[in-house]
Tab-separated table of N, CA and C in Angstrom:
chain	number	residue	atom	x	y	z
A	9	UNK	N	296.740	209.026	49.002
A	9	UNK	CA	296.010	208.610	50.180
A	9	UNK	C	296.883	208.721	51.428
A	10	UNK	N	297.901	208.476	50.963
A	10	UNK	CA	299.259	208.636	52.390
A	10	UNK	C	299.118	209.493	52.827
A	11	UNK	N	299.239	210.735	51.978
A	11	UNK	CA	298.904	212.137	52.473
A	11	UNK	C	298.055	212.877	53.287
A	12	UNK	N	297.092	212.048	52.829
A	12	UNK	CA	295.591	212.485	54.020
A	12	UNK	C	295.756	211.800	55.320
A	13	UNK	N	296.338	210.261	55.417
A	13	UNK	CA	296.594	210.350	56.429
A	13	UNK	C	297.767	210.781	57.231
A	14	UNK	N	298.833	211.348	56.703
A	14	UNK	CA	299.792	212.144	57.532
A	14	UNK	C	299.239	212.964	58.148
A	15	UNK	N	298.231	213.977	57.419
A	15	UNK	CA	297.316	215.069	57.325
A	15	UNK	C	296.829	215.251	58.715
A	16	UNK	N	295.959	214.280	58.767
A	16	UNK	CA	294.686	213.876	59.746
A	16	UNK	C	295.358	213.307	61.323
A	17	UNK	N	296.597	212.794	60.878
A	17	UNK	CA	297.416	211.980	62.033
A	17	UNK	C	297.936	213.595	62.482
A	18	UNK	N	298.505	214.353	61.872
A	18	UNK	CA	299.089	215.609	62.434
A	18	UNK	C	298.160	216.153	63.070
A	19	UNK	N	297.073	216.852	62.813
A	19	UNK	CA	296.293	217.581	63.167
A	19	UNK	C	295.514	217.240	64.397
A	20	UNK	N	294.800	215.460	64.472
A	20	UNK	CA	294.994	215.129	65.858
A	20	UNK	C	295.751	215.390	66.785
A	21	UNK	N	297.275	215.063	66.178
A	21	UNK	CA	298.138	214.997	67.197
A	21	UNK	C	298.538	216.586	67.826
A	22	UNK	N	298.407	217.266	67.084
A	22	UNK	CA	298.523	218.845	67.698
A	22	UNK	C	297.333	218.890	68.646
A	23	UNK	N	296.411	218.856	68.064
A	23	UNK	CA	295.251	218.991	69.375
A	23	UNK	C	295.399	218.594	70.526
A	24	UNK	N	295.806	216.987	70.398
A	24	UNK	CA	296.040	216.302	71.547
A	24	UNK	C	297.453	216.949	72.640
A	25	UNK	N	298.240	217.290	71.652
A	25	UNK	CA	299.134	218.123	72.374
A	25	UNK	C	299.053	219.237	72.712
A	26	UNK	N	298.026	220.368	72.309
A	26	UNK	CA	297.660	221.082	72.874
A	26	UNK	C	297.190	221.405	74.263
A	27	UNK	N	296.505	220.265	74.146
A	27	UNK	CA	295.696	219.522	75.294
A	27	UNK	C	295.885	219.507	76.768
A	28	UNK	N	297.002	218.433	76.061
A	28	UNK	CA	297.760	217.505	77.141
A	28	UNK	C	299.038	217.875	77.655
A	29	UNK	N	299.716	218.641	76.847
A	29	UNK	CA	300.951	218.885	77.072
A	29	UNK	C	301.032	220.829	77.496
A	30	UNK	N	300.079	221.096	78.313
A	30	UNK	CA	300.054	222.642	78.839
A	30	UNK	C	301.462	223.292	79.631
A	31	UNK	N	301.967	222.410	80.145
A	31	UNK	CA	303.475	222.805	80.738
A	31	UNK	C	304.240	223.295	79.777
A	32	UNK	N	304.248	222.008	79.011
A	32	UNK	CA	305.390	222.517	77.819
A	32	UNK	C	305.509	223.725	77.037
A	33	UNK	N	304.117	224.061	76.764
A	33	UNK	CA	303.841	225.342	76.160
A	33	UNK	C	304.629	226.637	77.144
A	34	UNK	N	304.636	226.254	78.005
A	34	UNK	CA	305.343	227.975	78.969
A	34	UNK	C	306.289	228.032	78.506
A	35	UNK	N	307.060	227.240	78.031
A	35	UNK	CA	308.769	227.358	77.581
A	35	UNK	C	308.923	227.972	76.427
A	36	UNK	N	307.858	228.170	75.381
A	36	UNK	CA	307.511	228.787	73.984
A	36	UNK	C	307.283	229.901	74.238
A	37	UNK	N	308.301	230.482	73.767
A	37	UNK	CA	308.052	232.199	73.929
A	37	UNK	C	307.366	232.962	72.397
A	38	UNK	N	307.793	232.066	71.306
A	38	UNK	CA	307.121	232.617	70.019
A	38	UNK	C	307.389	231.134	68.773
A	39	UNK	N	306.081	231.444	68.132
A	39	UNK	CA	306.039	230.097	67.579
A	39	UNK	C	307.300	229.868	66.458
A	40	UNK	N	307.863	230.578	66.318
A	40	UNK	CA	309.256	230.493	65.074
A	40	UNK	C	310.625	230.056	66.467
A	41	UNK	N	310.161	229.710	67.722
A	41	UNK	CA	311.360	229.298	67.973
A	41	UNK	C	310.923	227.264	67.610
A	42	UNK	N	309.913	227.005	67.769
A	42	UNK	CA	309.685	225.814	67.432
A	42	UNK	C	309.398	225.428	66.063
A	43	UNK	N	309.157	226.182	65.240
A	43	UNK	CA	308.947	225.846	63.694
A	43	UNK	C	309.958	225.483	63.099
A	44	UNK	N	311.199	225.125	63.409
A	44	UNK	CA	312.331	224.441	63.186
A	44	UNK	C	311.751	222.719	63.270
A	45	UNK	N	311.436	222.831	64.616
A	45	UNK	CA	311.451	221.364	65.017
A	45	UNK	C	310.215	220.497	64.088
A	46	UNK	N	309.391	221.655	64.374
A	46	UNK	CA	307.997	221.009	63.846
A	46	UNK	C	308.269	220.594	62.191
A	47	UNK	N	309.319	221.679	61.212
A	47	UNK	CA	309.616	221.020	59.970
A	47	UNK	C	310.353	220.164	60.243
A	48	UNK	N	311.047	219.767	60.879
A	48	UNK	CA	311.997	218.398	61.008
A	48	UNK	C	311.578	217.640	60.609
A	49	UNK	N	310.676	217.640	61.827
A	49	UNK	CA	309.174	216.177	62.381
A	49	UNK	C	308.735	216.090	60.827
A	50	UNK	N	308.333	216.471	60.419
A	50	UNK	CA	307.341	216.497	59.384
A	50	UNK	C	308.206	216.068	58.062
A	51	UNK	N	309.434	216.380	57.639
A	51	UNK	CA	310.115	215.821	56.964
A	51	UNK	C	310.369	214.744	57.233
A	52	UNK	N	311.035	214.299	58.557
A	52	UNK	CA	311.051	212.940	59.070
A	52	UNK	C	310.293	212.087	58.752
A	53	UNK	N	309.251	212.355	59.316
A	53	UNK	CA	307.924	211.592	59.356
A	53	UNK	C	307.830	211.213	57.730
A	54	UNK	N	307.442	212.492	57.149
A	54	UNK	CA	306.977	211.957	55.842
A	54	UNK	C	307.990	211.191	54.811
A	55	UNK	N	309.424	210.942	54.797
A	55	UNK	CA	310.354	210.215	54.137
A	55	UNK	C	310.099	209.085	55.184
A	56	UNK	N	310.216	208.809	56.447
A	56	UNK	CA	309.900	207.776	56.501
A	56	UNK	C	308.890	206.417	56.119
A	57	UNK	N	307.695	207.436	55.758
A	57	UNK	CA	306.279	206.527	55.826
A	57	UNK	C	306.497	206.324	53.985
A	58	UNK	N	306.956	207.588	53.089
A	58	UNK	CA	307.246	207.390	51.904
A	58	UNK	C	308.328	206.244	52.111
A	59	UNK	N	309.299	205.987	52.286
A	59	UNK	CA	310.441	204.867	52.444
A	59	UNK	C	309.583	203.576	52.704
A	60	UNK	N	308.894	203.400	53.583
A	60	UNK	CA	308.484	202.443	54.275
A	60	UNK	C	307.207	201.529	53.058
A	61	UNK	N	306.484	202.803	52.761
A	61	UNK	CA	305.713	202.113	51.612
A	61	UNK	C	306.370	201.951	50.193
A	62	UNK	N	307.484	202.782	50.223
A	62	UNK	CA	307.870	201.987	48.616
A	62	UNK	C	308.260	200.523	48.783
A	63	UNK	N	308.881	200.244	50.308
A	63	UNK	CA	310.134	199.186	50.567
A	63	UNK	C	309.005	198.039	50.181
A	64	UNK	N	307.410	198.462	50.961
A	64	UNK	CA	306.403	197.241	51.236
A	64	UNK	C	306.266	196.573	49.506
A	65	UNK	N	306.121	197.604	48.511
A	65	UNK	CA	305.890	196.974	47.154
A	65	UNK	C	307.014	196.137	47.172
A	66	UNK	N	308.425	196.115	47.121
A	66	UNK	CA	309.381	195.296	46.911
A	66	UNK	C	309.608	194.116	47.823
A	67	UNK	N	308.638	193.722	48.897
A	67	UNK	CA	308.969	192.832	49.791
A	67	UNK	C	307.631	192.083	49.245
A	68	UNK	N	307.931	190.685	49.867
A	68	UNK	CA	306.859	189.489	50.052
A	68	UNK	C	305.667	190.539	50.923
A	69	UNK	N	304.157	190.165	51.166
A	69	UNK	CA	303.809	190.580	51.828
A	69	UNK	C	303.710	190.346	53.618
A	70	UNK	N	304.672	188.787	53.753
A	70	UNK	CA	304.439	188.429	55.083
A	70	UNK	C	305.905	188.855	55.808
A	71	UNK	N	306.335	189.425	54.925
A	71	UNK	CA	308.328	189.736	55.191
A	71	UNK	C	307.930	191.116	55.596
A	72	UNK	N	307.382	191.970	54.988
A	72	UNK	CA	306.509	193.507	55.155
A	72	UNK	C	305.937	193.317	56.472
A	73	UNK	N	305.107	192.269	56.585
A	73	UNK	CA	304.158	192.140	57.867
A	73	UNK	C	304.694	191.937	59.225
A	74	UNK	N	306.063	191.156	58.530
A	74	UNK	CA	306.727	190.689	59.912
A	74	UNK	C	307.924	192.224	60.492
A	75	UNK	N	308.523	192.736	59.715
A	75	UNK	CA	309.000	193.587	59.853
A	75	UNK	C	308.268	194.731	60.478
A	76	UNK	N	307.103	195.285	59.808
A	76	UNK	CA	306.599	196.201	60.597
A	76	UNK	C	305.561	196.044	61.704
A	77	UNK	N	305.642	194.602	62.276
A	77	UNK	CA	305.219	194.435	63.427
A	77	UNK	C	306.529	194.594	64.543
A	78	UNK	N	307.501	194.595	64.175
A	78	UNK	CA	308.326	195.039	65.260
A	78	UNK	C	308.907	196.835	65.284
A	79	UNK	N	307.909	197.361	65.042
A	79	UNK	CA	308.059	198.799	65.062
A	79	UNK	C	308.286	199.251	66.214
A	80	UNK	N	307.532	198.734	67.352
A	80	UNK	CA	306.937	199.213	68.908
A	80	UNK	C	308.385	198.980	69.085
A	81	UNK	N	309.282	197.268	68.956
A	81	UNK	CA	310.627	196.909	69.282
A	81	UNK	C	311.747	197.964	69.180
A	82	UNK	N	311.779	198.187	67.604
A	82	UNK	CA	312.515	199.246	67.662
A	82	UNK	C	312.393	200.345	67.853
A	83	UNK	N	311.349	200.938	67.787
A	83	UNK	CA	311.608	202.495	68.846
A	83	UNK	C	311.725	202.194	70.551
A	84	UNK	N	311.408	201.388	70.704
A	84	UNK	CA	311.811	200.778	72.746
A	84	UNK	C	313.472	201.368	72.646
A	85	UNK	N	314.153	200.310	71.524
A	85	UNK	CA	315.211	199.984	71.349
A	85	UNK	C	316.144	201.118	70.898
A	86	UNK	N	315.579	201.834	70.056
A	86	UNK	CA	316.193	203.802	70.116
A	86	UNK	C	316.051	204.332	70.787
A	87	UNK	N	315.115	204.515	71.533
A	87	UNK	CA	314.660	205.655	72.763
A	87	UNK	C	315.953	205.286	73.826
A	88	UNK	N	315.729	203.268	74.148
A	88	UNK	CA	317.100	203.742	74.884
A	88	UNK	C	318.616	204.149	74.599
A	89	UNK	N	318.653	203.263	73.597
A	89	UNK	CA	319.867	203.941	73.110
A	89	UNK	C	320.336	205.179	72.388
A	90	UNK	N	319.512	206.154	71.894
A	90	UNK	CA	319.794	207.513	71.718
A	90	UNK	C	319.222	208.561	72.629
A	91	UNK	N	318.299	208.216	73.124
A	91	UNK	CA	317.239	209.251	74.453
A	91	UNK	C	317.872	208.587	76.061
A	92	UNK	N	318.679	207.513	76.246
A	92	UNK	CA	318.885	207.041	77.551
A	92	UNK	C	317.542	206.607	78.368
A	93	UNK	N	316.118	206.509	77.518
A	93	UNK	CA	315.305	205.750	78.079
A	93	UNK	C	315.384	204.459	79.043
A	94	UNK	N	314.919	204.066	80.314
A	94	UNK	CA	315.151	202.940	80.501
A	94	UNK	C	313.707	202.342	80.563
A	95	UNK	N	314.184	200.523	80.370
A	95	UNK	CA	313.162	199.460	80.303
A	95	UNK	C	312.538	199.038	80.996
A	96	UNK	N	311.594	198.820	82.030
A	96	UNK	CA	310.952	198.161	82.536
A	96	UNK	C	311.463	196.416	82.175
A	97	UNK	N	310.998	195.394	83.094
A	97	UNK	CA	311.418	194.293	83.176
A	97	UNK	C	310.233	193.686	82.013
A	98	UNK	N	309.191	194.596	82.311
A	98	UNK	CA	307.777	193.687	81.397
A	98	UNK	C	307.752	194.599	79.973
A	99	UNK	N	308.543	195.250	79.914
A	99	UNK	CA	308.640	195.783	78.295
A	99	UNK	C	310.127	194.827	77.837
A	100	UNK	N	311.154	194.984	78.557
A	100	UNK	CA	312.036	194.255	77.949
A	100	UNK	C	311.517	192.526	77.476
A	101	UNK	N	310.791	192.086	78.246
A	101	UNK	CA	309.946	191.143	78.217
A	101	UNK	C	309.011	190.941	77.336
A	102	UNK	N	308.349	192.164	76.733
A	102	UNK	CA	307.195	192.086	75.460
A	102	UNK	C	308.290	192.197	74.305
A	103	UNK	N	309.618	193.445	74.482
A	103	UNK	CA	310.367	192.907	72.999
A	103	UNK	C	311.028	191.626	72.804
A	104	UNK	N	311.547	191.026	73.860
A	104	UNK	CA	311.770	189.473	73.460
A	104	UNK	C	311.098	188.657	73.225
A	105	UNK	N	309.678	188.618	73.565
A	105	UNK	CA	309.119	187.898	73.421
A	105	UNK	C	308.228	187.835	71.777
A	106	UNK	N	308.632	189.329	71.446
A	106	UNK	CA	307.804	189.908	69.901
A	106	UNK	C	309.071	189.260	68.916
A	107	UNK	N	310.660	189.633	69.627
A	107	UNK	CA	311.587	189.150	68.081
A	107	UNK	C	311.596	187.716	68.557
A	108	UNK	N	311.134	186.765	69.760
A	108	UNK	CA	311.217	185.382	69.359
A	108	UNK	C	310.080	184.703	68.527
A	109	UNK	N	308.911	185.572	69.053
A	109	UNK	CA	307.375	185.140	67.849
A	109	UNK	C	307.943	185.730	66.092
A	110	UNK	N	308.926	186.102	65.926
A	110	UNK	CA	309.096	186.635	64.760
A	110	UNK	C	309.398	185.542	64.169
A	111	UNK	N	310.626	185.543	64.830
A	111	UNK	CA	311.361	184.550	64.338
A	111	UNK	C	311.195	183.446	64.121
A	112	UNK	N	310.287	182.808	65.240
A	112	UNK	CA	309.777	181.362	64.683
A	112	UNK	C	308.782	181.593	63.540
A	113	UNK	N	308.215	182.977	63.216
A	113	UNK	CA	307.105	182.874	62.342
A	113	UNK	C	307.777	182.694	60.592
A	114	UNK	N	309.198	183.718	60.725
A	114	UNK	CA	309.717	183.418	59.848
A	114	UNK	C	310.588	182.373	59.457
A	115	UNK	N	311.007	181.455	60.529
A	115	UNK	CA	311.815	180.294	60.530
A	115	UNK	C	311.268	179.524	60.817
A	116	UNK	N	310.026	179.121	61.042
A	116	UNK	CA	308.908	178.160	60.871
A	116	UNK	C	309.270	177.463	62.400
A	117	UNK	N	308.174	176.370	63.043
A	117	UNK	CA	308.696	175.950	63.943
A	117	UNK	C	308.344	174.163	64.286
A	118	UNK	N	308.632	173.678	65.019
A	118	UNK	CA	308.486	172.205	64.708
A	118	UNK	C	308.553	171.271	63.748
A	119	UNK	N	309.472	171.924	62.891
A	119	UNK	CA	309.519	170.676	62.137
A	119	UNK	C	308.952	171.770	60.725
Protein backbone atom coordinates (compact mmCIF):
# COMPACT_ATOMS: atom_id res chain seq x y z
CA UNK A 1 0.00 0.00 0.00
CA UNK A 2 3.10 2.32 0.70
CA UNK A 3 3.87 1.93 -2.72
CA UNK A 4 0.84 3.28 -4.30
CA UNK A 5 1.12 5.99 -2.30
CA UNK A 6 4.73 6.98 -3.14
CA UNK A 7 3.30 6.29 -6.63
CA UNK A 8 0.44 8.73 -6.67
CA UNK A 9 2.43 11.36 -4.34
CA UNK A 10 5.17 11.35 -7.28
CA UNK A 11 3.14 11.71 -10.11
CA UNK A 12 1.14 14.64 -8.59
CA UNK A 13 4.09 16.11 -7.66
CA UNK A 14 5.67 16.12 -11.22
CA UNK A 15 2.62 17.63 -12.61
CA UNK A 16 2.52 20.16 -10.14
CA UNK A 17 6.03 20.87 -10.99
CA UNK A 18 5.58 20.92 -14.30
CA UNK A 19 3.23 23.44 -13.78
CA UNK A 20 4.55 25.62 -11.49
CA UNK A 21 8.01 25.50 -11.78
CA UNK A 22 8.36 26.72 -15.83
CA UNK A 23 11.66 28.72 -15.17
CA UNK A 24 13.37 25.95 -13.89
CA UNK A 25 12.80 23.87 -16.81
CA UNK A 26 15.06 26.37 -19.19
CA UNK A 27 18.11 25.22 -17.35
CA UNK A 28 17.36 21.42 -18.59
CA UNK A 29 18.96 20.94 -21.62
CA UNK A 30 18.20 16.98 -21.77
CA UNK A 31 16.37 14.84 -19.41
CA UNK A 32 19.54 12.44 -18.43
CA UNK A 33 21.16 15.56 -17.04
CA UNK A 34 18.47 15.40 -14.22
CA UNK A 35 17.77 11.67 -13.97
CA UNK A 36 20.53 11.49 -11.52
CA UNK A 37 18.72 13.67 -9.16
CA UNK A 38 15.33 12.41 -9.75
CA UNK A 39 16.86 8.64 -8.72
CA UNK A 40 18.29 10.10 -5.65
CA UNK A 41 14.92 11.64 -4.64
CA UNK A 42 13.27 8.55 -5.11
CA UNK A 43 15.68 6.36 -3.27
CA UNK A 44 15.66 8.86 -0.56
CA UNK A 45 12.27 9.19 -0.31
CA UNK A 46 11.48 5.62 -0.47
CA UNK A 47 14.12 4.30 2.46
CA UNK A 48 12.93 6.94 4.29
CA UNK A 49 9.09 6.28 4.41
CA UNK A 50 10.27 2.33 4.44
CA UNK A 51 12.51 3.32 7.74
CA UNK A 52 9.89 5.37 9.16
CA UNK A 53 7.15 2.66 8.96
CA UNK A 54 9.15 -0.20 10.16
CA UNK A 55 10.41 2.19 13.24
CA UNK A 56 6.26 2.95 13.80
CA UNK A 57 5.68 -1.07 14.45
CA UNK A 58 8.45 -0.95 17.16
CA UNK A 59 7.29 2.20 18.95
CA UNK A 60 4.23 2.81 21.39
CA UNK A 61 1.69 4.30 19.16
CA UNK A 62 1.61 7.83 20.94
CA UNK A 63 5.71 7.93 20.92
CA UNK A 64 5.18 7.33 16.81
CA UNK A 65 2.53 10.10 16.98
CA UNK A 66 4.51 12.42 18.87
CA UNK A 67 7.58 12.07 16.87
CA UNK A 68 6.14 12.37 13.56
CA UNK A 69 4.28 15.35 14.40
CA UNK A 70 7.42 17.21 14.56
CA UNK A 71 8.36 16.52 10.97
CA UNK A 72 7.43 20.23 9.70
CA UNK A 73 10.20 21.05 12.98
CA UNK A 74 12.73 19.21 11.60
CA UNK A 75 12.90 19.93 8.10
CA UNK A 76 12.56 24.02 9.24
CA UNK A 77 15.53 22.88 11.25
CA UNK A 78 17.67 21.20 8.14
CA UNK A 79 16.81 23.52 5.55
CA UNK A 80 18.52 25.97 7.82
CA UNK A 81 21.21 24.30 8.75
CA UNK A 82 22.26 22.45 5.56
CA UNK A 83 20.40 24.83 2.75
CA UNK A 84 21.27 28.25 4.92
CA UNK A 85 17.46 28.80 4.94
CA UNK A 86 16.43 31.56 7.20
CA UNK A 87 13.44 31.74 9.87
CA UNK A 88 10.94 34.03 10.09
CA UNK A 89 10.16 35.18 13.78
CA UNK A 90 6.51 33.35 13.45
CA UNK A 91 7.98 30.04 12.18
CA UNK A 92 10.72 30.04 14.73
CA UNK A 93 7.75 30.62 16.96
CA UNK A 94 5.44 27.66 15.58
CA UNK A 95 8.70 25.24 16.15
CA UNK A 96 8.94 26.20 19.75
CA UNK A 97 5.93 26.26 20.40
CA UNK A 98 5.31 22.46 18.58
CA UNK A 99 8.65 20.91 20.73
CA UNK A 100 7.11 22.65 23.98
CA UNK A 101 3.39 21.03 23.21
CA UNK A 102 5.48 17.85 22.76
CA UNK A 103 6.97 17.79 25.49
CA UNK A 104 4.46 18.49 27.94
CA UNK A 105 2.40 15.86 26.00
CA UNK A 106 5.04 13.43 26.65
CA UNK A 107 6.04 14.59 30.15
CA UNK A 108 2.61 15.09 31.20
CA UNK A 109 1.72 18.41 32.79
CA UNK A 110 0.33 19.65 36.14
CA UNK A 111 0.82 17.35 38.25
Amino acid sequence: MMIVQLIVVSILSLIMALLLEVKALYHVRHVFTVLPWILFVAIAEGLGFTLMALGQTYSPPTHAALILSLEGVFASIFSYMVLGETLTPYELTGCMLMLVATYIAKMGCCG
